[in-house]
Coordinates of C-alpha atoms in Angstrom, one line a residue:
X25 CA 60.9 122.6 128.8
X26 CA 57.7 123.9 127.2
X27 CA 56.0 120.3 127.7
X28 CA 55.4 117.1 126.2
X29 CA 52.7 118.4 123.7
X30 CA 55.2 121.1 122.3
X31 CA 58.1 119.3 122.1
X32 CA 56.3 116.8 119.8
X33 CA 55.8 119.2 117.3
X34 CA 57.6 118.5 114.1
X35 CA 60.2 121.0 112.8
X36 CA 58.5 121.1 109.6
X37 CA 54.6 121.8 110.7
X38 CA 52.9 124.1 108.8
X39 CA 51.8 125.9 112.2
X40 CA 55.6 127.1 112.2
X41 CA 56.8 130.3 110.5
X42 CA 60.6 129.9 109.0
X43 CA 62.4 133.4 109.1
X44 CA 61.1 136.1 106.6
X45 CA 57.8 134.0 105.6
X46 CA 54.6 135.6 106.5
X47 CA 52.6 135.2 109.7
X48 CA 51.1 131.9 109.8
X49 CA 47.3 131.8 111.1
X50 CA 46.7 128.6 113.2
X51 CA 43.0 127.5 113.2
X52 CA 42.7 127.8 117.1
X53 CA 42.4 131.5 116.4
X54 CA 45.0 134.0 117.6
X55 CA 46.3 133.7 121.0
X56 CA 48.0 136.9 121.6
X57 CA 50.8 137.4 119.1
X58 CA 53.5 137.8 122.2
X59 CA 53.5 134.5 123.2
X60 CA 53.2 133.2 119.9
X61 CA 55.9 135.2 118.6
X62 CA 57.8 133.9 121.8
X63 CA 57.3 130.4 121.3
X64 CA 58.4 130.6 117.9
X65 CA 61.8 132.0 118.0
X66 CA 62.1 129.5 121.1
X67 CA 61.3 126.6 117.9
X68 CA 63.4 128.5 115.4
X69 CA 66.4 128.2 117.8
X70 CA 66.2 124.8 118.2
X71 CA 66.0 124.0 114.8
X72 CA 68.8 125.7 113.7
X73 CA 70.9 123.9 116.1
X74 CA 69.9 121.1 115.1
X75 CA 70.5 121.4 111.7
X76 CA 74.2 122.9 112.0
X77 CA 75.8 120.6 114.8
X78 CA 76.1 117.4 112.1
X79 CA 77.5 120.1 109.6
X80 CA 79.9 121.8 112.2
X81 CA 80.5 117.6 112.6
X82 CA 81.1 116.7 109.2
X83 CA 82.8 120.0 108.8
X84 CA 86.2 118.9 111.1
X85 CA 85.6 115.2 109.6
X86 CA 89.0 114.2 107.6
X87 CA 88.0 113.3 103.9
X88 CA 88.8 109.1 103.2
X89 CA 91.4 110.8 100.8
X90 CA 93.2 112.5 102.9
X91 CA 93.4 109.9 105.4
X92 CA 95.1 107.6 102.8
X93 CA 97.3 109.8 102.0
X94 CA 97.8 110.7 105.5
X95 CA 98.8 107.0 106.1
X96 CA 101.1 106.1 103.1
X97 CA 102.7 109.1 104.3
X98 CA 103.3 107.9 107.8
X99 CA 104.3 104.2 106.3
X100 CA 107.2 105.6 103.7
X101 CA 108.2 107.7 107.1
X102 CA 108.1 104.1 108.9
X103 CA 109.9 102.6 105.9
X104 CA 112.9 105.6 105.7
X105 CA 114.0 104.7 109.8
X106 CA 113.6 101.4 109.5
X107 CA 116.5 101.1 106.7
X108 CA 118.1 104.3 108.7
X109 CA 118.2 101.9 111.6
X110 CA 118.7 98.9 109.9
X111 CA 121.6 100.4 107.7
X112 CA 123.4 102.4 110.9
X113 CA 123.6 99.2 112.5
X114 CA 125.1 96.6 110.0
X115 CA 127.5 99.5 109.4
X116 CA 128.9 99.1 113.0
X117 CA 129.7 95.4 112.1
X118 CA 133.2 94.9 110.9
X119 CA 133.6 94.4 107.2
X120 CA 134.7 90.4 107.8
X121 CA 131.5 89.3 109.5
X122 CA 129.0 92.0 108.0
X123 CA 127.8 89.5 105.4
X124 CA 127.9 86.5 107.5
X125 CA 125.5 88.5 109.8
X126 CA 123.2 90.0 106.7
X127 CA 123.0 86.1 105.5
X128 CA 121.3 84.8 109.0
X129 CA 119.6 87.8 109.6
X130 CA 118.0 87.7 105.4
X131 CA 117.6 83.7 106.6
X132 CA 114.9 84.3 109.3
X133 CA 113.4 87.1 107.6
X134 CA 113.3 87.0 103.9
X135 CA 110.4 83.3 104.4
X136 CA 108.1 85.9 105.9
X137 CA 108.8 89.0 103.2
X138 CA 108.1 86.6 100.5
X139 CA 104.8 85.1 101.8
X140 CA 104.0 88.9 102.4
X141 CA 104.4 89.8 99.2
X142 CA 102.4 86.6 97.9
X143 CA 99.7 87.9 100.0
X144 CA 100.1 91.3 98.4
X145 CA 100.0 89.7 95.1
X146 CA 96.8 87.5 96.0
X147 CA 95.0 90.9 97.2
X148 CA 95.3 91.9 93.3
X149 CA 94.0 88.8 92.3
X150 CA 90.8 88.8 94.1
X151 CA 90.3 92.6 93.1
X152 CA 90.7 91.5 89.4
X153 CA 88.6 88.4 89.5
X154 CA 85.8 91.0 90.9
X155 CA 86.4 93.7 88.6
X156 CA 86.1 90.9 86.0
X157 CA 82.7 89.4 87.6
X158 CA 84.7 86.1 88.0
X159 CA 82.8 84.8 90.8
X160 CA 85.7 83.0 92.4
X161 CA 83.6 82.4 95.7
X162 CA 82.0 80.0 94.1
X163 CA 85.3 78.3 92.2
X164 CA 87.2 78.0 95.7
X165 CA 83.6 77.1 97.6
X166 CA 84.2 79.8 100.2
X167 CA 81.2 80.7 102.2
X168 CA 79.6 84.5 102.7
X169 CA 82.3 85.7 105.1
X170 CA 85.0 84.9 103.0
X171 CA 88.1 87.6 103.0
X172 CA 87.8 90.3 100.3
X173 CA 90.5 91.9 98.7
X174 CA 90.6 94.8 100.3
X175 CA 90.7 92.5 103.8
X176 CA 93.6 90.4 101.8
X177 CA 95.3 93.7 101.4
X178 CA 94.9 94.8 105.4
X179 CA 96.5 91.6 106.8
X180 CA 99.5 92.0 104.2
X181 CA 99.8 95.6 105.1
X182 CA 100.4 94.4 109.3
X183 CA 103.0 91.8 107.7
X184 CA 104.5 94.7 105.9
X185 CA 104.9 96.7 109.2
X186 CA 105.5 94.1 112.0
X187 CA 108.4 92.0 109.7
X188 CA 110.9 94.5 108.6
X189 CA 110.1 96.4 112.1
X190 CA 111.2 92.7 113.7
X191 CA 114.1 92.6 111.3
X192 CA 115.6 96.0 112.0
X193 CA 115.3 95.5 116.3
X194 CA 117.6 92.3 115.6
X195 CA 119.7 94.5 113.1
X196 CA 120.0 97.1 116.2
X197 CA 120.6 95.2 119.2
X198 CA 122.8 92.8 117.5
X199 CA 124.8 96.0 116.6
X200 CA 124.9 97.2 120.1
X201 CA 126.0 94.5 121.8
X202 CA 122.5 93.3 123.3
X203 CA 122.9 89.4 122.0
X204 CA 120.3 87.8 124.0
X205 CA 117.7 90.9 123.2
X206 CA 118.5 90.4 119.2
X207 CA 118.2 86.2 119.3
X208 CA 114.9 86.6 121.0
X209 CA 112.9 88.8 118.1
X210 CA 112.9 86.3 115.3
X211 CA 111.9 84.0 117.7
X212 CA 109.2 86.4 119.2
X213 CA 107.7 86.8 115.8
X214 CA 107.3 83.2 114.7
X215 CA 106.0 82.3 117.6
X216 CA 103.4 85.2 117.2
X217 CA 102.3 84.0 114.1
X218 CA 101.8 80.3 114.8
X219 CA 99.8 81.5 117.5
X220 CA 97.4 83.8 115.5
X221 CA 97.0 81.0 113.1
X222 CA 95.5 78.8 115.7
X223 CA 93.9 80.9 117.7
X224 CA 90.9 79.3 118.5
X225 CA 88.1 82.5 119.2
X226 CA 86.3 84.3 117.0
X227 CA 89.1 87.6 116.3
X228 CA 91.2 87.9 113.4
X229 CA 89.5 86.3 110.9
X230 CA 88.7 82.8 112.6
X231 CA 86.5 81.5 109.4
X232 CA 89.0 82.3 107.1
X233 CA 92.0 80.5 109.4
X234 CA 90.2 77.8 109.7
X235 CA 89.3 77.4 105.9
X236 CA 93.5 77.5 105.0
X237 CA 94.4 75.1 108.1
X238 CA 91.4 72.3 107.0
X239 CA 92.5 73.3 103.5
X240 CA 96.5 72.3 104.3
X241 CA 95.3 69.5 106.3
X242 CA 93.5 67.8 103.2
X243 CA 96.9 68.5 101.6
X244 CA 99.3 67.0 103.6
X245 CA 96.4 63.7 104.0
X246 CA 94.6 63.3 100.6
X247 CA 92.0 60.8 102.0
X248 CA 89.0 62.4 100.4
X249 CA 88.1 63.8 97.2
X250 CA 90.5 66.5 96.1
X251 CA 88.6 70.0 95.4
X252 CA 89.9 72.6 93.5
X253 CA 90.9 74.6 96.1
X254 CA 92.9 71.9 97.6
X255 CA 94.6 71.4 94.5
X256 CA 95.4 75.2 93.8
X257 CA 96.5 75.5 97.3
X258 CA 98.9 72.6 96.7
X259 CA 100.1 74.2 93.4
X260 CA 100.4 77.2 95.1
X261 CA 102.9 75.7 97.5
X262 CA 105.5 74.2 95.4
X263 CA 106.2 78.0 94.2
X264 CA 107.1 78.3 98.3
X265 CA 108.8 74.8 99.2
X266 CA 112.2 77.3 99.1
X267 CA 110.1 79.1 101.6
X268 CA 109.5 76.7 103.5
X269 CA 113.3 75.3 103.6
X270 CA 114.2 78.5 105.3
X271 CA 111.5 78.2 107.8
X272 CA 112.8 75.0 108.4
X273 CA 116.2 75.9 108.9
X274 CA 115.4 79.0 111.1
X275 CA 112.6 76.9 113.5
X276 CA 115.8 74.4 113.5
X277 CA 118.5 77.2 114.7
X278 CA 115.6 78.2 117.5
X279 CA 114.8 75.1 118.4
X280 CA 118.9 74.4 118.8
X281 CA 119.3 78.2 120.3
X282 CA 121.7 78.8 117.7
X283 CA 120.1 82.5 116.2
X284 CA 123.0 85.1 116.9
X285 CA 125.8 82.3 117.1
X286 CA 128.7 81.5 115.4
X287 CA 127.2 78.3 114.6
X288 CA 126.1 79.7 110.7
X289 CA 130.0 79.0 110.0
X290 CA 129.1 75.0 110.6
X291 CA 127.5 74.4 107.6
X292 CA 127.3 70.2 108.4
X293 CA 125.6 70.6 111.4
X294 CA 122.3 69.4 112.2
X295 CA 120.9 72.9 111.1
X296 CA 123.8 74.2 108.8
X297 CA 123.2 74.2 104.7
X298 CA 124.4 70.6 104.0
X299 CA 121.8 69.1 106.6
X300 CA 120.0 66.1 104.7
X301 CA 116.5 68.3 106.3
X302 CA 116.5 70.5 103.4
X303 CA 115.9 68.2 100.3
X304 CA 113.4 66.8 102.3
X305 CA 111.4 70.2 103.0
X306 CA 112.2 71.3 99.2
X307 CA 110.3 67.8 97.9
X308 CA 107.6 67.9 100.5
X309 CA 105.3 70.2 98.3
X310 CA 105.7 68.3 94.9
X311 CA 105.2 64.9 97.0
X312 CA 101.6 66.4 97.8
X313 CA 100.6 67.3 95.2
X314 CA 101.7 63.9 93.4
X315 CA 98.9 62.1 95.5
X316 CA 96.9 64.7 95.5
X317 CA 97.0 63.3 91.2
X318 CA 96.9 59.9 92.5
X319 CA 93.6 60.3 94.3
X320 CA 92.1 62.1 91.2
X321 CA 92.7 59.4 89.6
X322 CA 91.1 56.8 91.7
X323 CA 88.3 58.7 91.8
X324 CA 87.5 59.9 88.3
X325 CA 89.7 57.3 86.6
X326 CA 91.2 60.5 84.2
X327 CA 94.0 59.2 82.8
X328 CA 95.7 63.1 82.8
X329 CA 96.1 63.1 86.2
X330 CA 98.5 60.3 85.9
X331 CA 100.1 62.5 83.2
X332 CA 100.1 65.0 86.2
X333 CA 101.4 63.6 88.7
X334 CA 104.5 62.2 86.3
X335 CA 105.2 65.6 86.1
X336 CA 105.2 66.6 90.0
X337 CA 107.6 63.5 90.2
X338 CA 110.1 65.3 87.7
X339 CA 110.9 67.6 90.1
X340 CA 112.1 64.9 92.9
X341 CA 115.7 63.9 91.1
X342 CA 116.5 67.4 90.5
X343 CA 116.5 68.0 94.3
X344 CA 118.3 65.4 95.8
X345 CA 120.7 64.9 93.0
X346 CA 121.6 68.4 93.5
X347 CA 122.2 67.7 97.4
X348 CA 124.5 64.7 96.6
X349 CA 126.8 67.2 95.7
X350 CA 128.0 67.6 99.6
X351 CA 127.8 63.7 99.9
X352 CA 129.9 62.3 97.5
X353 CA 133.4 62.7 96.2
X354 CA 133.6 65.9 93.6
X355 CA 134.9 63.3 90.9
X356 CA 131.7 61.7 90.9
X357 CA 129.6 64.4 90.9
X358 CA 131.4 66.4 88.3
X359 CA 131.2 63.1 86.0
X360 CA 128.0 61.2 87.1
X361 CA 125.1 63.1 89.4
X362 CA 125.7 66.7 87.5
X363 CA 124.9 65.8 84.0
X364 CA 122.1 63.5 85.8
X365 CA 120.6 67.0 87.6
X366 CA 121.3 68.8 84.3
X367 CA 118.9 66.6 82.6
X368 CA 116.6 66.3 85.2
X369 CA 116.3 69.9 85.4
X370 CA 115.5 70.5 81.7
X371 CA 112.9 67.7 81.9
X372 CA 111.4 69.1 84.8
X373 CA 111.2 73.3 83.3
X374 CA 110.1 72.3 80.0
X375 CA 107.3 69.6 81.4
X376 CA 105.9 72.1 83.4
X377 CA 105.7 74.7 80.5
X378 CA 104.0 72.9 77.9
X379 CA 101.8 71.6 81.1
X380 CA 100.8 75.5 82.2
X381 CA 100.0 76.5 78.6
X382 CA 98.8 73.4 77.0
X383 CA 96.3 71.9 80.4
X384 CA 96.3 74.6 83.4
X385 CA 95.5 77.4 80.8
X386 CA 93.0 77.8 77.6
X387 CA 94.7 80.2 75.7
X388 CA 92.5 78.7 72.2
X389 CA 90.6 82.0 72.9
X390 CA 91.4 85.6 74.4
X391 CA 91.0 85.6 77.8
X392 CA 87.8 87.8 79.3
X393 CA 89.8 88.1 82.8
X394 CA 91.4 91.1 82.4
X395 CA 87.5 92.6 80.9
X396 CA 86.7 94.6 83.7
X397 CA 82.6 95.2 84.3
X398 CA 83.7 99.1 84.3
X399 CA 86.2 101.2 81.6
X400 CA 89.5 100.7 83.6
X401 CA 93.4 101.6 82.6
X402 CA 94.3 98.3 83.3
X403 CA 91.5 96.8 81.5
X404 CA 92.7 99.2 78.3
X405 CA 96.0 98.1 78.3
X406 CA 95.9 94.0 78.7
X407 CA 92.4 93.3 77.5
X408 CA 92.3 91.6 74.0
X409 CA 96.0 92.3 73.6
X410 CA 98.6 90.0 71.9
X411 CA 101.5 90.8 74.0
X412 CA 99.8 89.8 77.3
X413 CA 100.3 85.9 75.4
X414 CA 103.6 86.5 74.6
X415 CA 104.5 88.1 77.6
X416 CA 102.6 85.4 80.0
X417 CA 104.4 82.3 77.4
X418 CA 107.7 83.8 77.3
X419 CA 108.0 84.7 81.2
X420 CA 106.5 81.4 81.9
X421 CA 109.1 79.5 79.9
X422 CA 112.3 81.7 81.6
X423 CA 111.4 81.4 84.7
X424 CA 110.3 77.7 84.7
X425 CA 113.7 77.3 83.9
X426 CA 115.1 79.7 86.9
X427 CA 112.8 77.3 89.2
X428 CA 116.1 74.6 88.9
X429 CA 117.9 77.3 90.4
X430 CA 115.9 78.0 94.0
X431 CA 115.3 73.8 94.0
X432 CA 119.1 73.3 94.1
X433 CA 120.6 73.2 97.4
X434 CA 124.4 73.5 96.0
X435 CA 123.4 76.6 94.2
X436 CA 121.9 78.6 97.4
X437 CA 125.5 79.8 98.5
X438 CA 124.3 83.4 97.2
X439 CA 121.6 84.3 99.2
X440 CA 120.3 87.4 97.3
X441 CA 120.0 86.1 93.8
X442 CA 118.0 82.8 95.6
X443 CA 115.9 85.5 96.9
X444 CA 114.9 86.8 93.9
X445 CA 114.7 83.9 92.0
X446 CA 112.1 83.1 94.4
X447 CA 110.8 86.4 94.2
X448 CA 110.4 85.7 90.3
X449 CA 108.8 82.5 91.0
X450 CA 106.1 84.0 93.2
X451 CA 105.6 86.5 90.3
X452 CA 105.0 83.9 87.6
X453 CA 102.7 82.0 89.6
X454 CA 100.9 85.5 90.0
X455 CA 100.4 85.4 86.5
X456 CA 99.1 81.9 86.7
X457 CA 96.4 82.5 89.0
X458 CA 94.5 84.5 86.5
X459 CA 94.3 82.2 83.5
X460 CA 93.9 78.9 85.9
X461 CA 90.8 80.5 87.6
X462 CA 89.5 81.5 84.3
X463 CA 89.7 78.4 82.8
X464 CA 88.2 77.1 85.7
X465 CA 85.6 79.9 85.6
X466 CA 84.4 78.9 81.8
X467 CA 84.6 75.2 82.5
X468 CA 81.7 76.0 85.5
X469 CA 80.1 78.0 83.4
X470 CA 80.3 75.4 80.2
X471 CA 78.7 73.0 82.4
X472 CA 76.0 75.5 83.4
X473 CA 74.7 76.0 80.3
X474 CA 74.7 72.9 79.0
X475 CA 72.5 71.7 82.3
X476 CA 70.3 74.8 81.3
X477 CA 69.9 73.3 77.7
X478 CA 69.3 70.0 78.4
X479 CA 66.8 70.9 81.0
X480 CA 64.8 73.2 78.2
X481 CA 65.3 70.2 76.1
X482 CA 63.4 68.2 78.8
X483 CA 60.6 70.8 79.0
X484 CA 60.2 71.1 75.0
X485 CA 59.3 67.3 75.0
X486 CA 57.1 67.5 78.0
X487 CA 55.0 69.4 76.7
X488 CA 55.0 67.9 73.1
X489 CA 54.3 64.4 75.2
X490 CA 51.1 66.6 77.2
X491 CA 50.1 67.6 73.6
X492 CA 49.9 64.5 71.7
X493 CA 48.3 62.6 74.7
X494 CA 45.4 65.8 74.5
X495 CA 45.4 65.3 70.7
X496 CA 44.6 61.9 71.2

């Protein structure tokens, strides 16, 4: 508008008078104080627009703060209709078959709330281990793009949302008659998921998918040297192998288009809760990681791996003694295989204890992973305290015990108390994560310094050698 020359002037040119300041004298003399005065206030316009558009901007601009608030609000107002819904509907249901129902429904549904919450609880640990400077990249070998807590805590906010949303359409249409519409939602949502897992393009993580699938991969075939992350991973998975029997069961009832059938009454057929399938499933996790100990030892030639794996192997009689109980006369079971499982059971729980506290965990000193890099309320109240031990010890020990409970197929009749045995079990590995990566943590840093020593050691006497060879 006034040309390139004037438009290149900077806002802040001395050869510019700001409102209220005295006349400014340019040293090309003065040019007739009209135009000047003209041009100016033409300048002084533009700048002030310029400087209040981004504040009229930021001005209408939500704070973070209230956006977070904003959205919990909206997900408790998400979480009230969905049990509206979902309690409406299993209301309509007549008082004989209402728990029937609840049982297949909780069947499809409760696999995929419990690996929820696991990722829930897995968001906390990351944000610990960085609040702690544990540098658990490193530990697990991830590479730059690796998922941070707060990412961890995203994807288990969609599973919060899109599961219970699932749950309560089936709940609904079930309710109102629309059979076919209910049977196809759990069935909708698996199939969603195993999809998203291997989707092959670069959306939704593809790094990170990859890393778990090659990671469960080396799992399920231990033919190369077992990593730590392999081996947590595995660990990890024997807290789920209940998980993992429902999954079974429910991919079975698709598979055999039995979801929203009267085939849950049949409980010996091919997908009903006698079926030979779950044993199987429930020992599957414990199997793996017992050559997972087996190749450890072939490579390292550690002779507590082979206490290791003796330990994984415990947990094999307690489940399929337990299933003989729907395969053999009640005589014998009462008076042979239940005192077997009994003992099984308590060899298994208390193996496992003094295997977390005494190997998995180095409780000789207090643990730093709960010393936060900045003053924290958490870090107040379980840093350097005594009844974090007891509290970790004693909860370990109880529900190592409950574990007999979710890996015993006679004793899954009540669905809700499995659930949160499970739930439990999920908790106490929770607690394990922290004082297994820690130890894991000092042994890498152990091993640091002791290369850093020896290799000052190396240069002390190099240079000793370089001055005795001058001397002579």
């Amino acid at each position: 508008m006034f040309g390139g020359g004037l438009l290149s002037v900077p806002v802040n040119s001395p050869h510019l008078r700001k409102p209220g300041s005295r006349s400014v004298v340019s040293d090309l003399g003065e040019l007739g104080n009209s135009a000047e005065e003209g041009l100016l206030h033409s300048l002084e316009v533009n700048e002030m627009k310029g400087v209040t558009t981004p504040l009229s901007g930021a001005a209408i601009m939500p704070s973070p703060l209230f956006l977070w608030r904003f959205k919990v609000l909206l997900f408790f107002i998400w979480g009230f209709i969905c049990s509206k819904i979902g309690w409406d509907s299993v209301m309509r249901m007549s008082a004989d078959l209402r728990d029937l129902f609840l049982y297949e429904a909780f069947l499809y549904y409760n696999p995929l709330l419990l690996v929820t919450m696991m990722v829930w609880l897995w968001g906390v640990n990351l944000w610990v281990f960085v609040q702690a400077n544990v540098n658990y990249a490193k530990i697990f070998d991830l590479d730059q793009n690796h998922l941070t807590h707060k990412e961890i805590w995203k994807c288990a906010t969609w599973m919060t949302i899109i599961v219970p949303t699932s749950m309560t359409a089936y709940l609904y249409l079930y309710s109102h008659g629309e059979v076919s519409l209910a049977a196809s939602q759990p069935v909708l949502l698996y199939a969603a998921i195993a999809m998203l897992l291997i989707f092959p393009f670069d959306i939704f993580y593809l790094s990170s998918r990859y890393f778990l699938l090659r990671t469960l991969w080396r799992i399920v075939f231990p033919l190369q040297a077992i990593t730590f992350a392999d081996f947590f991973l595995a660990d990890i998975l024997t807290s789920m192998s209940k998980v993992f029997s429902d999954l079974e069961r429910s991919v079975c009832r698709m598979v055999h288009r039995q979801v929203a059938t009267i085939a849950w009454f049949e409980a010996d057929s091919v997908c009903g809760s006698h079926s030979v399938a779950i044993p199987v499933v429930l020992v599957l996790p414990y199997l793996f990681r017992f050559f997972q100990c087996l190749r450890q030892y072939r490579d390292t030639g550690e002779k507590s791996t082979l206490l290791n794996a003796l330990k994984y192997s415990t947990a094999v009689p307690v489940i399929f003694l337990s299933a003989l109980k729907y395969h053999v006369f009640p005589d014998r079971w009462k008076n042979i295989y239940r005192p077997l499982w009994l003992l099984s059971s308590v060899l298994n729980s208390l193996y496992s204890f003094y295997w977390d506290v005494t190997r998995d965990w180095d409780l000789s000193v207090f643990t730093r992973i709960f010393k936060f890099n900045k003053p924290h309320i958490f870090s107040h109240l379980l840093f350097g305290r005594k009844w974090v031990y007891l509290w970790v010890i004693g909860s370990n020990l109880i529900l190592r015990c409950t574990w007999t409970y979710k890996l015993s197929a006679h004793l899954r009749h009540n669905y809700l108390t499995v659930f949160a045995i499970t739930a439990l079990e999920m908790i106490r590995r929770f607690q394990w994560v922290f004082f297994r990566v820690e130890n894991e943590w000092n042994k890498m840093n152990s091993k640091s310094n002791v290369q850093l020593s020896m290799s000052d050691l190396s240069d002390e006497e190099d240079k000793l050698l370089e001055s005795n060879d001058h001397h002579v």
